[in-house]
Amino acid sequence: MSNHTELVREAAGAVIDPELRRSLGELGMIGSVSTENNTASVEVRLTISGCPAAQKIESDVRAAALSVSGIEDVTVDVQVMTAEERAELLGRLRPGGPKQNPFGPGTLTRVIAVTSGKGGVGKSTMTANLAAALAQQGFRVGILDADVYGFSIPALMGLAPDGVAVKPTRLDDMIVPPVGHDVKVISIGMFVENANAAVAWRGPMLQRTITQFLTDVYFGDLDFLLLDLPPGTGDVAITVGQQLPNAEVLVVTTGQTAASEVAVRAGVVARQTGQRILGVVENMGPLVLPDGSALALFGEGGAETVANELSIGQDKAVEVLAKIPLSLGLREGGDEGTPIVLSNPADPAAQAITELARVIAHSGPSRAGINLGITPA
């Protein structure tokens, strides 16, 4: 093999698959490579026919090959893996085999379940922005949208163009989640045909769905997995507690008494399943008006109420980790599918959430004497 050919193979093999987030060389997706004069030919083996990332992979491979000194023209031959090649790939991605929950006790991934007592307090918006802020700070992040009845994460993460959630890629029995704003996302909204359809499921079906998301979805190596839980203390919260007793729970409330009182119950249920309360966030706090005065539209003090109640009988007090001011931009970012921490980092709400991400990233629990506070990759 000529030196030129070796350089082209190396460059093409370094291209990162946008879904699997590993290099094409590592995934075995680069086939034959040849060079003649100033022209390179590269064979790319996609995982499946109709791969949604096909155009980007082809474009990135062409650009990588052209970056090699002396190469002026590139031909990319796109093929599809055989069943045997795909099985080999899946074996590399999941060395423990399928149907394994990689996020249970002992995982190196910090699992954070975002919950609330009632709906309408901005829990999903908080999840989306917190995930985007952690990813922006260099962490590998995934979101599991466990709010089966009120799924909204795909839209909040820019993964629902024209109101229709993008579909994940299926590799045999493995599901590859779409990526939005550098965050891997899975949601039941990606599997229903009609975004306006009501998901009318009872406990066993909900449990199977959450279990499948944990076992069949390939998130890869994550620093953080955020779960957007449905409000309240129902079947999903209990299932998550059983499947992920190691999860840390972030309780979201507003300053309003009606929200804070029921938020305490969500925290109590999480603790009953063995999960640790990470802290409390008060959303929709006072809005600073043009004249400098503050409008506490949803009241104040709800987070302190929740934290104090959840601290009773505990060795360590539950803390209020952040207060997020009411922000029109926060709502607009959700409607547009771009978290405000990315679109307008100077917004007071964006600044508060970004700081919350820093606090969480450096407050990892200690287990077996090992500090799991994570440093970005």
XYZ file of C-alpha atoms in Angstrom:
377
model
C 0.000 0.000 0.000
C 1.419 3.396 -0.993
C 2.063 6.065 1.585
C -0.670 8.188 -0.017
C -3.180 5.370 0.362
C -2.260 4.866 4.010
C -2.720 8.567 4.703
C -6.113 8.623 2.989
C -7.282 5.553 4.927
C -6.124 7.122 8.168
C -7.863 10.430 7.398
C -11.127 8.775 6.299
C -11.039 6.401 9.259
C -10.797 9.336 11.681
C -14.182 10.710 10.551
C -16.733 10.440 13.359
C -20.090 8.780 12.722
C -22.604 11.517 13.724
C -24.962 9.007 15.372
C -22.691 6.406 16.934
C -20.078 9.027 17.856
C -17.139 6.758 17.092
C -14.642 6.872 14.260
C -15.438 5.083 11.013
C -12.164 3.187 11.292
C -13.049 1.920 14.755
C -16.506 0.913 13.532
C -15.154 -0.994 10.534
C -16.993 1.293 8.123
C -14.031 2.013 5.843
C -13.611 -0.608 3.134
C -11.109 -0.591 0.309
C -8.995 2.523 -0.256
C -6.832 3.229 -3.278
C -4.973 6.165 -4.786
C -3.747 6.840 -8.289
C -1.895 10.010 -9.200
C -3.880 12.775 -7.437
C -7.144 10.816 -7.120
C -8.365 8.770 -4.130
C -11.117 6.156 -4.047
C -12.682 5.313 -0.669
C -15.304 2.683 0.059
C -17.652 3.474 2.954
C -19.809 0.725 4.439
C -22.938 2.148 6.058
C -24.698 0.224 8.801
C -28.069 0.098 7.034
C -29.648 1.072 3.749
C -31.139 4.546 3.932
C -28.916 5.555 6.858
C -30.035 9.096 7.822
C -26.421 10.157 8.326
C -25.299 8.888 4.909
C -24.892 12.281 3.245
C -22.902 13.759 6.111
C -20.653 10.699 6.352
C -19.972 10.796 2.607
C -19.280 14.527 2.713
C -16.976 14.247 5.733
C -15.044 11.335 4.216
C -14.543 13.272 0.984
C -13.324 16.324 2.904
C -10.988 14.188 5.018
C -9.451 12.527 1.978
C -9.007 15.876 0.233
C -7.117 17.139 3.281
C -4.289 14.723 2.452
C -1.493 16.555 0.688
C -1.433 15.826 -3.038
C -5.032 14.531 -3.268
C -7.118 16.689 -5.570
C -10.100 14.453 -6.370
C -11.981 11.858 -4.316
C -14.500 9.204 -5.249
C -16.583 7.846 -2.358
C -18.247 4.494 -2.999
C -21.096 4.026 -0.504
C -22.025 0.433 0.266
C -24.085 -1.264 2.996
C -22.660 -3.681 5.527
C -23.484 -7.341 5.255
C -25.410 -8.958 8.107
C -22.167 -10.500 9.358
C -20.327 -7.160 9.311
C -23.205 -5.474 11.131
C -23.265 -8.241 13.767
C -19.539 -7.718 14.298
C -20.122 -3.970 14.677
C -22.892 -4.517 17.228
C -20.608 -6.851 19.156
C -17.998 -4.095 19.394
C -20.567 -1.525 20.502
C -22.161 -3.793 23.103
C -19.487 -6.163 24.360
C -21.755 -7.178 27.244
C -24.417 -8.299 24.816
C -27.933 -6.933 24.255
C -30.638 -6.472 26.887
C -28.218 -5.089 29.461
C -28.942 -1.924 31.420
C -25.619 -0.037 31.324
C -26.781 2.696 33.725
C -27.623 0.696 36.839
C -25.569 0.477 40.054
C -21.848 0.576 39.379
C -22.089 2.678 36.216
C -19.568 5.452 35.670
C -22.352 7.575 34.153
C -24.056 10.006 36.488
C -27.783 9.454 36.115
C -29.899 12.481 37.011
C -33.689 12.169 37.141
C -35.422 15.528 36.773
C -38.795 15.465 38.499
C -41.549 17.703 39.806
C -44.711 17.360 41.804
C -46.979 18.916 39.198
C -46.851 19.783 35.531
C -46.249 23.239 34.121
C -43.224 24.163 36.250
C -40.750 23.956 33.352
C -39.245 20.563 34.187
C -38.723 19.500 30.556
C -37.333 22.889 29.580
C -34.941 22.627 32.523
C -33.866 19.131 31.415
C -33.197 20.253 27.837
C -31.230 23.346 28.832
C -29.267 21.568 31.543
C -28.289 18.832 29.072
C -27.238 21.400 26.461
C -25.229 23.337 29.064
C -23.413 20.190 30.224
C -22.644 19.238 26.613
C -21.372 22.749 25.932
C -19.028 22.360 28.906
C -17.466 19.328 27.225
C -19.399 16.442 28.775
C -20.953 13.506 26.917
C -24.670 13.776 27.584
C -27.837 11.866 26.821
C -31.524 12.489 27.565
C -34.092 9.773 28.134
C -37.525 11.369 27.829
C -39.483 9.284 30.339
C -42.439 11.659 30.301
C -44.402 9.184 28.209
C -47.734 10.996 28.397
C -46.413 14.523 27.869
C -43.280 14.042 25.766
C -41.787 17.349 24.662
C -38.024 16.794 24.667
C -37.698 16.164 20.885
C -39.191 19.585 20.105
C -37.190 21.320 22.836
C -33.961 19.807 21.467
C -34.623 20.737 17.835
C -35.444 17.155 16.844
C -39.026 17.706 15.717
C -38.976 19.706 12.459
C -42.491 20.783 11.446
C -43.763 19.203 14.644
C -42.760 15.649 13.706
C -40.056 14.002 15.821
C -37.166 12.470 13.901
C -36.929 8.688 14.003
C -34.037 6.851 15.626
C -31.927 4.474 13.542
C -32.468 0.754 14.136
C -29.541 -1.632 13.848
C -31.137 -5.040 14.244
C -32.289 -5.028 17.889
C -30.313 -1.903 18.791
C -31.722 1.622 18.644
C -29.388 4.545 17.870
C -30.753 7.815 19.295
C -30.781 11.024 17.251
C -28.467 13.831 18.329
C -29.644 17.365 19.014
C -27.243 20.122 20.111
C -24.578 17.491 20.796
C -26.936 15.552 23.105
C -28.204 12.027 22.377
C -31.968 11.923 22.784
C -34.583 9.171 22.952
C -38.314 9.708 23.462
C -41.557 7.851 22.954
C -42.454 10.797 20.711
C -39.998 9.367 18.163
C -42.036 6.173 17.861
C -45.633 7.402 17.600
C -46.911 8.155 14.120
C -49.103 11.089 15.159
C -47.527 13.663 17.456
C -50.996 14.616 18.700
C -51.958 11.056 19.563
C -52.580 10.323 23.223
C -50.441 7.608 24.768
C -52.964 5.723 26.915
C -50.838 3.105 28.628
C -51.034 1.524 32.035
C -48.253 0.394 34.358
C -46.883 -2.750 32.656
C -46.604 -1.073 29.237
C -44.905 1.955 30.759
C -42.453 -0.268 32.587
C -41.580 -2.178 29.409
C -41.008 1.074 27.536
C -38.624 2.501 30.134
C -36.803 -0.848 30.361
C -36.422 -1.003 26.572
C -35.060 2.529 26.464
C -32.435 1.554 29.026
C -31.443 -1.742 27.411
C -31.956 -1.393 23.646
C -30.897 2.220 23.062
C -27.185 2.662 22.374
C -26.094 5.830 24.162
C -22.435 4.847 24.181
C -20.140 6.166 26.893
C -21.877 9.031 28.687
C -20.794 11.305 31.493
C -24.410 12.231 32.231
C -27.763 10.649 31.443
C -30.670 12.969 32.212
C -34.165 11.548 32.605
C -37.157 13.819 32.110
C -39.727 12.187 34.408
C -43.461 12.807 34.244
C -44.752 14.960 37.098
C -46.000 13.273 40.222
C -45.410 9.900 41.824
C -46.870 7.427 39.340
C -45.737 4.251 37.605
C -42.831 5.761 35.677
C -41.234 7.311 38.766
C -41.471 3.982 40.589
C -40.089 2.038 37.600
C -37.148 4.418 37.266
C -36.476 4.008 40.966
C -36.403 0.238 40.573
C -34.269 0.242 37.422
C -31.955 3.078 38.479
C -31.687 3.132 42.274
C -28.339 4.870 41.805
C -29.949 7.900 40.133
C -29.728 11.352 41.668
C -32.976 13.287 41.723
C -33.246 16.966 40.831
C -36.559 18.391 42.035
C -37.978 21.311 40.038
C -40.602 23.595 41.518
C -41.780 27.179 41.290
C -42.120 29.645 44.147
C -45.832 28.919 44.355
C -47.041 26.924 47.362
C -49.252 24.718 45.194
C -46.177 23.573 43.260
C -43.784 23.239 46.188
C -46.085 21.143 48.362
C -46.542 18.431 45.731
C -42.866 18.598 44.736
C -42.000 17.331 48.206
C -43.975 14.148 47.509
C -41.993 13.484 44.313
C -38.772 13.759 46.279
C -40.049 11.467 49.033
C -40.987 8.727 46.524
C -37.544 8.971 44.909
C -35.884 8.581 48.290
C -38.085 5.574 49.126
C -36.648 3.761 46.084
C -33.099 4.437 47.271
C -32.299 7.420 45.085
C -30.360 10.426 46.371
C -31.876 13.906 46.267
C -29.361 15.990 44.343
C -31.068 19.267 45.173
C -33.937 21.605 44.366
C -34.314 24.144 41.564
C -36.817 26.985 41.724
C -37.948 27.897 38.219
C -39.900 30.922 36.985
C -38.448 33.180 39.673
C -38.839 36.972 39.844
C -38.608 38.800 36.521
C -36.625 42.036 36.546
C -38.695 44.751 34.847
C -37.297 47.657 32.801
C -37.623 50.013 35.800
C -35.460 47.694 37.891
C -38.262 46.309 40.040
C -38.892 42.565 40.293
C -42.160 40.837 39.454
C -42.614 37.571 41.378
C -45.373 36.280 39.122
C -45.200 32.742 40.525
C -44.278 33.665 44.087
C -41.036 33.058 45.944
C -39.660 30.636 48.492
C -41.006 27.395 47.068
C -37.569 25.851 46.675
C -36.654 26.545 50.307
C -39.903 24.919 51.402
C -39.156 21.783 49.385
C -35.522 21.632 50.514
C -36.438 22.071 54.181
C -39.131 19.384 54.052
C -36.845 16.909 52.284
C -34.061 17.621 54.786
C -36.093 16.406 57.758
C -34.524 13.291 59.252
C -31.527 13.399 56.896
C -27.875 13.538 57.896
C -27.196 16.113 55.213
C -29.525 18.963 54.332
C -31.000 19.124 50.847
C -29.805 22.276 49.102
C -31.427 24.780 46.776
C -29.043 24.544 43.831
C -30.428 27.329 41.654
C -33.153 29.873 41.141
C -34.010 30.465 37.504
C -35.657 33.818 36.725
C -38.735 33.986 34.549
C -37.556 34.522 30.975
C -39.385 35.126 27.723
C -36.279 33.935 25.876
C -36.366 30.612 27.736
C -39.859 29.976 26.393
C -38.963 31.183 22.902
C -35.929 28.896 22.819
C -38.160 25.948 23.624
C -40.568 26.857 20.829
C -37.695 27.189 18.365
C -35.922 24.017 19.463
C -32.741 25.789 20.538
C -32.010 25.864 24.281
C -31.437 29.395 25.499
C -28.091 28.423 27.059
C -26.896 28.114 23.444
C -28.930 30.771 21.629
C -28.629 33.586 24.180
C -26.090 32.747 26.897
C -26.293 36.311 28.258
C -29.943 35.886 29.259
C -30.274 35.746 33.074
C -32.068 32.390 32.893
C -29.349 30.986 30.618
C -26.645 32.189 32.997
C -28.416 30.600 35.973
C -28.817 27.248 34.205
C -25.222 27.277 32.963
C -24.043 27.867 36.519
C -26.370 25.069 37.707
C -24.664 22.734 35.217
C -21.257 23.683 36.646
C -22.469 23.093 40.204
C -23.871 19.670 39.315
C -20.784 18.677 37.343
C -18.555 19.333 40.327
C -20.805 17.881 43.015
C -20.578 14.194 42.158
C -21.476 11.776 44.954
C -18.779 9.667 46.547
C -19.297 5.918 46.342
C -16.902 3.429 47.902
C -14.547 6.313 48.589
C -14.344 7.340 44.937
C -15.348 10.883 44.031
C -17.517 10.747 40.919
C -17.416 14.438 40.161
C -16.598 14.325 36.438
C -14.072 16.268 34.426
C -15.014 16.949 30.773
C -13.490 14.590 28.223
